Amino acid sequence: MALRQFGAATAFALTVGMTASPALAVTEIQWWHAMTGANNDVIVKLANDFNAAQSDYKVVPTYKGNYADTMNAGIAAFRAGNAPHIMQVFEVGTATMMAATGAVKPVYKLMADAGEKFDPKIYLPAITGYYSTSKGEMLSFPFNSSSTVMWVNLDELKKANVEIPKTWPETFAAAKKLHDNGHPTCGFSGSWVTWVNLEQLSAWHNVPLASKANGLDGFDTKLEFNGPLQVKHLEKLVELQKDKTYDYAGRTNTGEGRFTSGECPIYLTSSAFFGNVKAQAKFNFTAVPMPYYPDVKGAPQNSIIGGASLWVMGGKPAEEYKGVAKFLTFLSDTDRQVYIHKASGYLPITKAAYEKAKAEGFYKDQPYLETPLLELTNKEPTENSRGLRLGNMVQLRDVWSEEIEQALAGKKTAKQALDAAVERGNTMLRQFEKTAVK
Amino acid sequence: MQKQAIFQSKLLPYALVAPQLAIVLIFFYWPALQAVIQSFLLQDAFGLSTTFVWFDNYVELFRDPAYFEAIVRTFVFSFAIAVSSLSFALLLAVMADKPLRGSMLYRTLLIWPYAVAPPVVGVLWIFMLHPSLGIIARYLRAIGVDWNPLLDGDQAATLIILAAAWKQISYNFLFFLAGLQAIPKSVLEAAAIDGARPMRRFWTVTFPLLSPTIFFLLVVNIVYAFFDTFGIIDTMTRGGPGTSTVTLVYKVYSDGLLGGNLGSSAAQSVILMIMVIVLTGIQFRFVERKVTY
């Protein structure tokens, strides 16, 4: 780790040394991120555009590895006393960042201190809800957001004479039919097993995942996802796993190739999978909203987001914060949001940008890019669907996955597995509560 | 014959060992001490709040049945990795030691895998054996084997052992080959003249003469299996399915780095350190007796 940081520091020093302009008044703003490929290009372009638009500040983006690496690098840098100004943190790191009072500077405070015009209402509430306190104060700045959608291989569905399913019972029936007609190893599957089958499932059906509005209203939260709905859902998956009508594809997104290769004709994962599908799928495809159980009253509710937001780190001089605030205002610009949306496939974060993309007819050819937005804005978010904020979320997800795997492997019943996942998770939450700064 | 070197100045020998001592102190003892201190603390990831909790982190560990499972699993894994990589490397070394055409090429190729970083090893094996990505996995399924390490814990464990042992084979091979080449040819020739067949020559002459190498490699391999395999586990299974591939060192990594629970992670590494010290002690105390230098 130390060596890598040294390497990064050297690389950074060289870049700065080569590109530094003679003007001494320029204040530098460090931006650590985890974007690769086309999304990295977007980040670089945003920084360059901002730097060209004014001469007081210079945003310097630095790639720090994947989401977890970036966060760990940021934490290590903070402990060493040289944190970046802006850090991209994935949504599951939110509670950890939020608990670190003093290590971060809340965005609403930053904007007020810097005297920047800032209206949290212009952002899509389904997105900002995740990153705001219960009083509506925005803690971090939403950047790249996505949501869970159901990817469908239209050619295979047509071949098996199956309609695109809307509800879970329809999905199970469709998967059975597909399984019997040329897909013996996988009728349907999905990535991020806990995100799709616990977190999104709960929000989509307006059922709590944890108390205290899923942790948004305080760290003394308790997990509650061993209720009848979640148990019923997992029982169904366990049953379908037996003959591979459903086939588990791993904890992360390593199984996504099974959709693009045509093995699994129905696949639930992030809307950000779009880039890969477009590049690799040799069939007609679309993305539709997640299925729901029609016997649950009021379902579907609204989905919750995935992706990352920008956190501003604490303890920097006011002058530098002014630059950070200006940069966030710059990012909020409607045209810029439309550009980010189109170039990366992530969601626009402001209402105006969404309206503009719609008016331009962007979703006519690619209706599936609107699907996650329709899910997020399906209904006014409730206590159970505003978002999630649980400490140690990365590890929590691993523990939940462990228990779900036990159930799918037939070592535990669905109820036993979810009870154990809740119990082990609660122990970890109490541990987190103990260490969180009061 | 004068065997002891005599230093004129009393300070010179100290000065000469000082750099080595400094390195050992800074890079080995200092971090170890830090781990011990950290293990008595409860701290958030950012280091903003710290409480001294005495032995709470240890108590919590030993209250957790999963921790004992991880201990047993670690020993099983280490034993399997050490035995399989040692025996396979010895077999390869004996074969490569024969006068063969192009033996230099074989030797070079056999050494290569050692240059591969553990996470890369994980990725390589995933590309072969992951149920949805792997080429070999596809063939296995085609011939009717229900290959699914994502849900079958034993298969996942086998996969980890295989990958970890494969990476270590090169290192062991290198030492075995050097060891074999250091065995005087005359001894082997004498045995041959006495009428000993190849197998007998190997077990009565070569193997005992290799014993220092085997002993050294045994220690190194156990330490490797204990400490150096978390990269492979992280890329291949992340400890799953269930907890069937969570070893002690992977738990240190996931609790500390992924979970931000530095106190528990430190306590675990202290326990791990003690275990390896004891294990190495046992090896030197009992196994070394069988070694003839």
XYZ file of C-alpha atoms in Angstrom:
731
model
C 0.000 0.000 0.000
C 2.690 2.450 1.044
C 4.630 1.659 -2.085
C 1.624 2.184 -4.295
C 0.977 5.506 -2.651
C 4.553 6.459 -3.178
C 4.220 5.509 -6.823
C 1.046 7.499 -7.185
C 2.635 10.450 -5.431
C 5.629 10.338 -7.741
C 3.439 10.059 -10.813
C 1.388 12.923 -9.550
C 4.446 15.055 -8.793
C 5.713 14.440 -12.318
C 2.397 15.337 -13.921
C 2.154 18.507 -11.906
C 5.757 19.356 -12.591
C 5.198 19.042 -16.314
C 1.877 20.792 -16.587
C 2.060 23.453 -13.900
C 1.453 26.846 -15.354
C 3.684 29.731 -14.326
C 0.777 31.538 -12.675
C 1.348 31.154 -8.947
C -2.098 32.250 -7.856
C -3.726 29.007 -9.020
C -5.141 26.956 -6.159
C -5.037 23.258 -6.783
C -7.926 20.961 -5.973
C -7.218 17.249 -5.726
C -9.941 14.930 -6.971
C -9.513 11.198 -6.333
C -11.736 8.891 -8.288
C -12.274 5.279 -9.345
C -13.380 5.663 -12.936
C -11.789 3.739 -15.790
C -12.152 3.656 -19.550
C -14.796 5.900 -21.074
C -15.831 7.156 -17.645
C -12.263 8.231 -16.893
C -12.348 10.297 -20.083
C -15.494 11.994 -18.815
C -13.745 12.914 -15.556
C -10.702 14.294 -17.321
C -12.868 16.311 -19.666
C -14.869 17.771 -16.790
C -11.678 18.817 -14.995
C -10.186 20.301 -18.149
C -13.355 22.227 -18.967
C -13.490 23.645 -15.465
C -9.820 24.614 -15.529
C -10.276 26.332 -18.874
C -13.396 28.173 -17.737
C -11.645 30.134 -14.958
C -8.109 30.862 -13.858
C -8.222 30.799 -10.049
C -8.492 27.068 -9.468
C -7.155 23.942 -11.035
C -8.878 20.610 -10.515
C -6.445 17.692 -10.688
C -8.148 14.304 -11.100
C -6.246 11.199 -9.986
C -7.290 7.604 -10.549
C -6.878 5.598 -7.332
C -8.034 2.089 -8.235
C -11.469 0.578 -7.753
C -14.059 1.999 -5.359
C -12.743 0.185 -2.291
C -9.123 1.049 -3.170
C -9.992 4.711 -3.625
C -11.751 4.836 -0.294
C -8.913 3.055 1.502
C -6.383 5.353 -0.129
C -8.406 8.352 1.015
C -8.670 7.053 4.565
C -4.944 6.300 4.674
C -4.163 9.757 3.266
C -6.409 11.342 5.865
C -4.615 9.486 8.649
C -1.327 10.701 7.209
C -2.645 14.261 7.081
C -2.836 14.828 3.334
C -6.321 13.896 2.197
C -7.539 15.036 -1.219
C -10.175 17.769 -1.462
C -12.714 15.659 -3.293
C -13.073 11.921 -3.041
C -15.396 9.686 -5.018
C -16.952 7.173 -2.616
C -19.329 4.396 -3.626
C -22.780 4.391 -2.124
C -22.031 1.618 0.372
C -19.242 3.722 1.898
C -21.715 6.488 2.767
C -22.199 5.550 6.419
C -18.476 5.248 7.029
C -17.875 8.692 5.549
C -20.786 10.200 7.375
C -19.713 8.802 10.712
C -16.357 10.490 10.299
C -17.408 13.891 11.630
C -14.486 16.218 11.173
C -12.938 14.125 8.441
C -15.492 15.344 5.942
C -17.042 18.689 5.156
C -20.784 18.334 4.431
C -21.653 19.710 1.009
C -24.543 21.886 2.211
C -22.193 23.549 4.706
C -19.463 23.913 2.108
C -21.803 25.690 -0.284
C -23.151 27.999 2.436
C -19.660 28.899 3.716
C -18.401 29.581 0.225
C -21.451 31.686 -0.621
C -22.335 29.578 -3.657
C -25.910 29.483 -4.837
C -27.201 26.065 -3.874
C -30.699 24.670 -3.974
C -30.945 20.991 -3.027
C -34.396 20.881 -4.640
C -33.034 20.988 -8.186
C -31.584 17.476 -7.734
C -33.601 14.299 -8.132
C -34.837 13.462 -4.614
C -34.475 9.720 -5.192
C -30.751 10.345 -5.596
C -30.124 13.055 -3.018
C -32.193 11.212 -0.401
C -29.411 8.671 -0.205
C -26.830 11.321 0.598
C -28.862 13.683 2.821
C -29.671 13.829 6.512
C -33.273 13.371 7.617
C -33.511 17.165 7.627
C -32.680 17.240 3.928
C -29.130 18.563 4.311
C -26.971 17.229 1.499
C -23.811 15.628 2.885
C -22.113 14.577 -0.315
C -22.550 15.565 -3.927
C -24.194 12.905 -6.119
C -22.054 12.106 -9.099
C -22.609 8.788 -10.852
C -25.822 7.017 -9.983
C -27.430 3.890 -11.338
C -30.150 1.488 -10.284
C -31.082 -2.179 -10.635
C -32.889 -3.104 -13.825
C -33.858 -6.370 -15.493
C -31.930 -6.989 -18.711
C -33.812 -9.063 -21.227
C -32.598 -10.971 -24.273
C -35.462 -10.222 -26.658
C -34.437 -12.780 -29.289
C -34.424 -15.685 -26.860
C -37.730 -14.651 -25.307
C -39.296 -14.536 -28.736
C -37.861 -17.943 -29.616
C -39.378 -19.479 -26.489
C -42.568 -17.505 -27.021
C -42.294 -15.687 -23.696
C -43.617 -12.198 -22.918
C -41.400 -9.763 -21.031
C -42.357 -10.454 -17.403
C -43.519 -7.659 -15.123
C -44.007 -9.436 -11.803
C -41.928 -12.006 -9.965
C -44.392 -14.883 -10.536
C -44.307 -14.042 -14.250
C -40.520 -13.932 -14.146
C -40.310 -17.358 -12.504
C -42.735 -18.774 -15.083
C -40.812 -17.192 -17.946
C -37.526 -18.525 -16.590
C -39.014 -22.041 -16.337
C -40.128 -21.874 -19.934
C -36.728 -20.564 -21.058
C -35.008 -23.222 -18.977
C -36.972 -25.928 -20.776
C -36.371 -24.329 -24.174
C -32.647 -24.134 -24.724
C -31.345 -22.652 -21.460
C -30.765 -25.666 -19.213
C -28.001 -23.962 -17.196
C -29.688 -20.646 -16.509
C -33.230 -19.391 -16.933
C -32.501 -16.161 -15.115
C -29.790 -14.795 -12.849
C -28.348 -11.605 -11.479
C -25.324 -9.831 -10.028
C -24.779 -8.200 -6.629
C -26.958 -10.776 -4.927
C -27.690 -8.719 -1.785
C -28.257 -5.446 -3.610
C -30.810 -7.022 -5.957
C -32.495 -9.585 -3.708
C -32.456 -7.836 -0.349
C -31.804 -4.119 -0.645
C -33.695 -3.287 -3.825
C -36.356 -5.913 -3.186
C -37.177 -4.308 0.155
C -37.302 -0.744 -1.166
C -39.301 -1.774 -4.259
C -41.956 -3.300 -1.989
C -41.841 -0.557 0.652
C -40.639 -2.993 3.306
C -37.878 -2.000 5.748
C -34.409 -3.449 5.411
C -33.406 -1.927 8.735
C -34.998 0.236 11.417
C -34.541 4.025 11.618
C -35.395 4.498 7.932
C -32.793 1.944 6.893
C -30.184 3.692 9.017
C -30.706 7.157 7.561
C -32.003 8.460 10.877
C -29.220 7.164 13.093
C -26.574 4.554 13.608
C -28.527 2.717 16.336
C -30.306 0.802 13.608
C -31.302 -2.858 13.542
C -31.588 -5.090 10.491
C -35.101 -6.293 9.707
C -34.828 -8.071 6.384
C -35.858 -11.487 7.703
C -39.518 -10.634 7.154
C -42.040 -12.762 5.208
C -41.451 -11.056 1.842
C -37.682 -11.512 1.794
C -37.951 -15.069 3.121
C -40.534 -15.968 0.500
C -38.350 -14.517 -2.241
C -35.242 -16.376 -1.130
C -37.215 -19.623 -0.745
C -38.303 -19.290 -4.354
C -34.693 -18.712 -5.500
C -33.523 -21.754 -3.518
C -36.222 -23.862 -5.131
C -35.359 -22.668 -8.644
C -31.624 -23.088 -8.038
C -32.150 -26.853 -7.777
C -32.693 -27.351 -11.503
C -30.884 -24.123 -12.512
C -34.010 -22.264 -13.574
C -32.280 -19.667 -11.453
C -28.513 -19.961 -11.278
C -26.488 -17.995 -8.751
C -23.788 -15.955 -10.491
C -21.597 -14.727 -7.638
C -21.460 -11.849 -5.179
C -20.219 -9.148 -7.545
C -20.757 -8.632 -11.231
C -18.422 -11.372 -12.498
C -21.436 -13.315 -13.807
C -22.603 -10.570 -16.153
C -20.958 -12.289 -19.118
C -23.612 -14.954 -18.860
C -26.149 -12.452 -20.148
C -24.064 -11.037 -22.990
C -23.002 -14.530 -24.085
C -26.659 -15.505 -24.319
C -26.510 -18.164 -21.603
C -28.920 -16.354 -19.258
C -31.720 -14.637 -21.187
C -32.968 -12.690 -18.147
C -30.490 -10.956 -15.860
C -30.934 -8.487 -13.009
C -28.099 -6.066 -12.465
C -27.126 -2.402 -12.524
C -28.260 -0.094 -15.314
C -24.562 0.796 -15.628
C -24.132 -2.609 -17.315
C -25.386 -0.822 -20.450
C -21.913 -0.097 -21.888
C -20.907 -3.754 -21.828
C -24.216 -4.994 -23.184
C -24.015 -2.551 -26.060
C -20.450 -3.565 -26.864
C -20.823 -7.347 -26.557
C -24.405 -8.519 -27.007
C -25.117 -9.951 -30.436
C -28.867 -9.934 -29.931
C -31.736 -7.515 -29.408
C -31.979 -6.485 -25.802
C -33.761 -4.128 -23.504
C -33.864 -3.243 -19.827
C -37.159 -3.176 -17.964
C -38.037 -2.322 -14.352
C -37.403 -4.911 -11.634
C -40.251 -7.384 -11.151
C -42.518 -7.081 -8.102
C -44.897 -9.263 -6.118
C -48.422 -8.175 -7.072
C -49.836 -9.370 -3.748
C -47.808 -6.771 -1.841
C -49.971 -3.684 -1.417
C -48.649 -0.576 -3.147
C -45.814 -2.354 -4.937
C -43.840 -1.295 -6.804
C -42.638 1.606 -4.673
C -39.415 3.172 -5.938
C -35.929 1.753 -6.325
C -32.769 2.958 -4.623
C -29.542 3.990 -6.267
C -26.136 2.476 -6.695
C -22.992 4.230 -7.896
C -20.966 6.870 -6.107
C -20.972 10.420 -4.805
C -18.310 13.058 -4.205
C -17.282 13.691 -0.622
C -15.412 16.834 0.369
C -12.721 16.137 2.922
C -12.340 18.269 6.029
C -9.606 20.483 7.407
C -8.737 22.485 4.293
C -8.344 26.296 4.057
C -11.447 28.342 3.194
C -9.879 29.560 -0.035
C -9.578 26.003 -1.341
C -13.132 25.194 -0.291
C -14.285 28.118 -2.401
C -12.798 26.408 -5.430
C -14.398 23.092 -4.528
C -17.777 24.796 -4.181
C -17.364 26.495 -7.553
C -16.534 23.140 -9.110
C -19.662 21.509 -7.679
C -21.771 24.368 -9.050
C -20.046 23.807 -12.379
C -20.979 20.108 -12.299
C -24.622 20.912 -11.526
C -25.040 22.809 -14.788
C -27.835 21.310 -16.898
C -25.910 20.925 -20.153
C -23.014 19.367 -18.295
C -25.299 16.870 -16.590
C -26.835 15.952 -19.941
C -23.319 15.390 -21.269
C -22.342 13.137 -18.316
C -25.592 11.192 -18.695
C -25.082 10.568 -22.406
C -21.356 9.868 -22.261
C -21.332 7.521 -19.252
C -24.815 6.018 -19.161
C -25.120 7.045 -15.516
C -28.209 8.973 -14.465
C -28.562 12.746 -14.713
C -28.683 14.104 -11.162
C -30.780 17.217 -11.725
C -34.423 17.388 -12.725
C -33.624 19.951 -15.424
C -31.058 17.651 -17.053
C -33.535 14.783 -17.124
C -36.209 16.988 -18.689
C -33.750 18.242 -21.262
C -32.591 14.748 -22.264
C -36.220 13.756 -22.574
C -37.065 16.801 -24.684
C -34.148 16.053 -26.968
C -35.680 12.651 -27.657
C -32.737 10.812 -26.136
C -34.911 7.994 -24.782
C -36.792 7.377 -28.023
C -34.062 5.156 -29.459
C -32.808 3.935 -26.124
C -35.830 3.583 -23.865
C -33.891 1.299 -21.528
C -31.720 4.231 -20.430
C -34.801 5.821 -18.942
C -35.815 2.665 -17.076
C -33.704 3.315 -13.941
C -35.010 6.900 -13.781
C -38.589 5.703 -14.019
C -37.921 3.226 -11.217
C -36.303 5.838 -8.983
C -39.082 8.350 -9.518
C -41.913 5.814 -9.603
C -43.337 7.099 -6.318
C -42.421 9.626 -3.663
C -39.685 7.884 -1.592
C -40.785 6.549 1.798
C -38.885 5.699 4.973
C -38.143 2.321 3.429
C -37.083 3.511 -0.002
C -35.161 6.733 0.562
C -31.862 4.936 0.753
C -29.594 2.878 2.980
C -27.011 3.967 5.462
C -25.416 1.106 7.316
C -21.923 1.091 8.764
C -19.332 -1.315 7.348
C -21.634 -1.930 4.414
C -18.963 -3.611 2.263
C -18.387 -6.263 4.873
C -22.061 -6.480 5.766
C -22.817 -7.407 2.187
C -20.204 -10.155 2.311
C -21.787 -11.599 5.440
C -25.268 -11.476 3.921
C -23.952 -13.090 0.744
C -22.377 -15.863 2.815
C -25.737 -16.699 4.356
C -27.617 -16.518 1.049
C -25.039 -18.873 -0.452
C -25.628 -21.311 2.413
C -29.328 -21.258 1.597
C -28.799 -21.697 -2.143
C -26.401 -24.571 -1.491
C -29.088 -26.241 0.618
C -27.157 -26.057 3.896
C -29.695 -23.788 5.580
C -33.322 -22.919 4.965
C -34.092 -19.460 3.630
C -35.450 -18.390 7.008
C -32.429 -19.714 8.912
C -30.060 -17.993 6.496
C -31.771 -14.617 6.701
C -32.079 -14.841 10.483
C -28.354 -15.527 10.711
C -27.594 -12.715 8.252
C -29.609 -10.304 10.404
C -28.004 -11.462 13.621
C -24.424 -11.366 12.347
C -25.098 -8.042 10.666
C -26.483 -6.527 13.861
C -23.316 -7.509 15.742
C -21.291 -5.656 13.142
C -23.573 -2.626 13.318
C -23.145 -2.438 17.098
C -19.391 -2.630 16.583
C -19.613 0.224 14.077
C -21.776 2.267 16.422
C -19.143 1.917 19.138
C -16.388 3.328 16.955
C -18.415 6.016 15.151
C -17.554 9.516 16.285
C -20.345 10.875 18.418
C 43.860 -22.575 12.847
C 42.468 -19.155 13.646
C 38.703 -19.290 13.229
C 37.572 -16.137 14.990
C 37.905 -12.826 13.271
C 39.442 -10.255 15.554
C 38.180 -6.708 15.440
C 40.604 -4.061 16.562
C 37.931 -1.619 17.526
C 35.120 -2.586 19.856
C 32.682 -0.398 17.923
C 33.338 -1.711 14.442
C 31.327 -4.948 14.703
C 28.354 -3.024 16.068
C 28.647 -0.504 13.287
C 28.725 -3.299 10.735
C 25.551 -4.984 11.963
C 23.772 -1.705 12.665
C 22.176 -1.291 9.200
C 20.745 -4.820 9.312
C 19.522 -4.295 12.868
C 17.938 -0.998 11.916
C 16.081 -2.630 9.029
C 14.850 -5.454 11.209
C 13.723 -3.044 13.902
C 11.986 -0.630 11.574
C 10.365 -3.099 9.191
C 9.680 -6.083 11.464
C 9.575 -5.217 15.130
C 8.040 -1.762 14.866
C 4.997 -2.906 12.820
C 4.612 -5.953 15.049
C 4.597 -3.729 18.107
C 2.071 -1.445 16.433
C -0.171 -4.427 15.793
C 0.020 -5.397 19.445
C -0.865 -1.861 20.552
C -3.664 -1.579 17.987
C -5.163 -4.848 19.157
C -5.992 -3.264 22.540
C -7.761 -0.333 20.914
C -11.127 0.254 19.390
C -10.824 2.787 16.606
C -12.872 4.016 13.660
C -11.434 3.780 10.148
C -10.327 7.412 10.082
C -8.561 7.227 13.432
C -10.721 9.995 14.856
C -11.890 8.249 18.005
C -9.829 5.779 19.984
C -10.760 3.864 23.117
C -8.557 1.520 25.073
C -10.479 -1.718 25.563
C -7.952 -4.113 27.093
C -8.568 -7.617 25.743
C -12.068 -7.025 24.323
C -10.977 -7.626 20.750
C -9.470 -10.987 21.691
C -12.416 -12.023 23.859
C -14.834 -11.278 21.038
C -12.769 -13.369 18.650
C -12.719 -16.410 20.853
C -16.428 -16.085 21.476
C -17.024 -16.404 17.740
C -17.337 -20.038 16.588
C -16.572 -18.906 13.031
C -13.101 -17.951 14.201
C -12.332 -21.498 15.322
C -13.622 -22.805 12.018
C -11.246 -20.419 10.275
C -8.323 -21.709 12.391
C -9.029 -25.331 11.503
C -9.581 -24.400 7.853
C -6.286 -22.523 7.752
C -4.367 -25.540 9.022
C -6.042 -27.850 6.534
C -5.373 -25.436 3.673
C -1.753 -24.871 4.687
C -1.051 -28.554 5.014
C -2.649 -29.288 1.648
C -0.850 -26.432 -0.085
C 2.546 -27.288 1.411
C 2.337 -31.028 0.737
C 1.008 -30.749 -2.793
C 3.357 -27.999 -3.932
C 6.404 -29.639 -2.308
C 5.798 -33.104 -3.722
C 4.926 -31.883 -7.178
C 7.928 -29.536 -7.276
C 10.235 -32.364 -6.179
C 8.882 -34.599 -8.927
C 9.434 -31.883 -11.538
C 12.918 -31.076 -10.222
C 14.004 -34.713 -10.354
C 12.807 -34.941 -13.935
C 14.387 -31.636 -14.976
C 17.645 -32.691 -13.352
C 18.055 -35.536 -15.845
C 20.280 -34.901 -18.825
C 17.595 -33.848 -21.280
C 17.698 -32.013 -24.540
C 16.430 -28.475 -23.881
C 16.421 -28.882 -20.115
C 17.351 -25.212 -19.705
C 14.139 -24.273 -21.482
C 12.039 -26.512 -19.251
C 13.696 -25.125 -16.174
C 13.060 -21.541 -17.237
C 9.439 -22.252 -18.050
C 8.919 -23.985 -14.722
C 10.271 -21.002 -12.831
C 8.028 -18.454 -14.528
C 4.838 -18.813 -12.499
C 6.666 -17.509 -9.441
C 6.896 -14.076 -11.062
C 3.107 -13.825 -11.120
C 1.458 -11.788 -8.353
C -1.061 -13.713 -6.200
C -4.156 -11.774 -7.334
C -3.136 -12.371 -10.937
C -2.874 -16.081 -10.153
C -6.433 -15.869 -8.893
C -7.613 -14.197 -12.072
C -5.779 -16.763 -14.242
C -7.480 -19.654 -12.497
C -10.833 -17.894 -12.609
C -10.522 -17.680 -16.382
C -10.072 -21.427 -16.448
C -12.461 -22.595 -13.757
C -15.059 -19.932 -12.989
C -18.469 -21.492 -13.703
C -19.522 -18.705 -16.062
C -16.185 -17.405 -17.361
C -13.969 -20.480 -17.316
C -12.964 -22.512 -20.331
C -12.199 -25.698 -18.400
C -15.395 -25.214 -16.384
C -17.351 -25.280 -19.610
C -15.809 -28.627 -20.599
C -16.386 -30.021 -17.126
C -20.047 -29.136 -17.380
C -20.224 -30.524 -20.893
C -19.055 -33.941 -19.688
C -21.613 -33.889 -16.904
C -19.610 -32.736 -13.880
C -21.679 -30.382 -11.758
C -18.859 -27.881 -11.422
C -20.021 -24.870 -9.425
C -17.504 -23.480 -6.918
C -19.807 -20.469 -6.433
C -22.102 -22.653 -4.351
C -20.062 -25.796 -3.601
C -17.691 -25.072 -0.727
C -15.465 -28.102 -1.257
C -14.921 -27.258 -4.890
C -14.082 -23.670 -3.965
C -11.593 -24.867 -1.354
C -9.993 -27.199 -3.891
C -9.720 -24.319 -6.309
C -7.920 -22.122 -3.771
C -5.519 -24.913 -2.778
C -4.796 -25.683 -6.410
C -4.073 -22.066 -7.334
C -2.002 -21.348 -4.228
C 0.037 -24.561 -4.620
C 0.564 -23.956 -8.339
C 2.115 -20.570 -7.667
C 4.502 -21.971 -5.059
C 5.687 -24.891 -7.180
C 8.169 -22.725 -9.092
C 9.854 -21.483 -5.963
C 10.148 -24.979 -4.546
C 11.333 -26.291 -7.883
C 14.166 -23.779 -7.958
C 15.471 -24.849 -4.561
C 15.030 -28.547 -5.228
C 16.913 -28.284 -8.494
C 19.788 -26.458 -6.830
C 19.740 -29.042 -4.032
C 19.814 -31.919 -6.494
C 22.692 -30.431 -8.402
C 24.689 -30.027 -5.209
C 24.565 -33.771 -4.541
C 27.979 -35.212 -5.433
C 27.731 -37.425 -8.502
C 30.320 -39.801 -7.061
C 28.001 -40.847 -4.232
C 25.248 -41.722 -6.650
C 27.655 -43.544 -8.928
C 28.987 -45.565 -6.011
C 25.457 -46.556 -5.095
C 24.781 -47.554 -8.697
C 27.901 -49.697 -8.782
C 26.693 -51.355 -5.575
C 23.609 -52.361 -7.520
C 21.029 -49.896 -6.126
C 18.165 -49.279 -8.511
C 17.021 -45.671 -9.305
C 14.150 -45.668 -6.810
C 16.341 -47.021 -4.046
C 19.104 -44.560 -4.936
C 16.581 -41.741 -4.669
C 15.207 -42.750 -1.249
C 18.474 -43.773 0.357
C 20.881 -41.252 -1.105
C 19.211 -38.279 -2.818
C 16.333 -37.739 -0.410
C 18.393 -37.663 2.813
C 20.902 -35.367 1.174
C 18.051 -33.084 0.154
C 16.628 -32.971 3.674
C 17.988 -29.516 4.569
C 16.319 -28.118 1.447
C 13.067 -29.910 2.189
C 13.084 -28.634 5.736
C 13.734 -25.070 4.662
C 10.996 -25.247 2.048
C 8.557 -26.744 4.511
C 8.960 -23.722 6.782
C 8.756 -21.283 3.878
C 5.679 -22.983 2.418
C 3.793 -23.023 5.685
C 4.504 -19.340 6.156
C 3.437 -18.714 2.553
C 0.189 -20.625 2.992
C -0.548 -18.758 6.212
C 0.211 -15.243 5.069
C 0.460 -14.901 1.335
C -2.714 -16.454 0.010
C -5.257 -13.739 0.736
C -4.777 -12.127 -2.688
C -5.743 -15.384 -4.344
C -8.744 -15.851 -2.061
C -9.884 -12.281 -2.562
C -9.883 -12.485 -6.339
C -11.256 -16.005 -6.599
C -13.914 -16.477 -3.938
C -13.894 -13.543 -1.487
C -14.146 -16.173 1.227
C -17.263 -17.772 -0.213
C -19.377 -19.680 -0.784
C -20.658 -19.242 2.714
C -17.479 -19.004 4.758
C -15.883 -22.075 3.217
C -12.708 -20.317 2.041
C -12.240 -17.772 4.831
C -8.778 -18.347 6.259
C -7.177 -16.466 9.128
C -5.202 -14.109 6.951
C -8.187 -13.416 4.700
C -10.215 -12.583 7.787
C -7.504 -10.147 8.890
C -7.731 -8.488 5.492
C -11.506 -8.372 5.212
C -12.146 -7.236 8.791
C -9.413 -4.622 8.717
C -9.447 -3.222 5.227
C -12.967 -3.908 4.047
C -14.638 -3.609 7.413
C -12.522 -0.860 8.919
C -12.402 -2.820 12.166
C -8.730 -2.233 12.884
C -8.751 -3.417 16.497
C -10.083 -6.875 15.721
C -7.919 -7.122 12.640
C -4.836 -6.298 14.697
C -5.786 -8.822 17.374
C -6.155 -11.455 14.680
C -2.762 -10.675 13.203
C -1.163 -10.919 16.638
C -2.738 -14.361 17.097
C -1.618 -15.344 13.610
C 1.903 -14.153 14.386
C 2.019 -16.202 17.581
C 0.735 -19.245 15.727
C 3.429 -19.055 13.095
C 6.128 -18.504 15.727
C 4.943 -21.621 17.582
C 4.640 -23.613 14.389
C 8.120 -22.671 13.249
C 9.417 -23.477 16.721
C 7.866 -26.942 16.542
C 9.373 -27.511 13.140
C 12.836 -26.597 14.342
C 12.478 -28.560 17.554
C 11.138 -31.814 16.103
C 11.456 -31.917 12.337
C 14.963 -30.556 12.248
C 16.219 -33.620 14.149
C 15.594 -35.639 11.062
C 17.654 -33.278 8.946
C 21.233 -34.128 8.158
C 23.350 -31.231 7.049
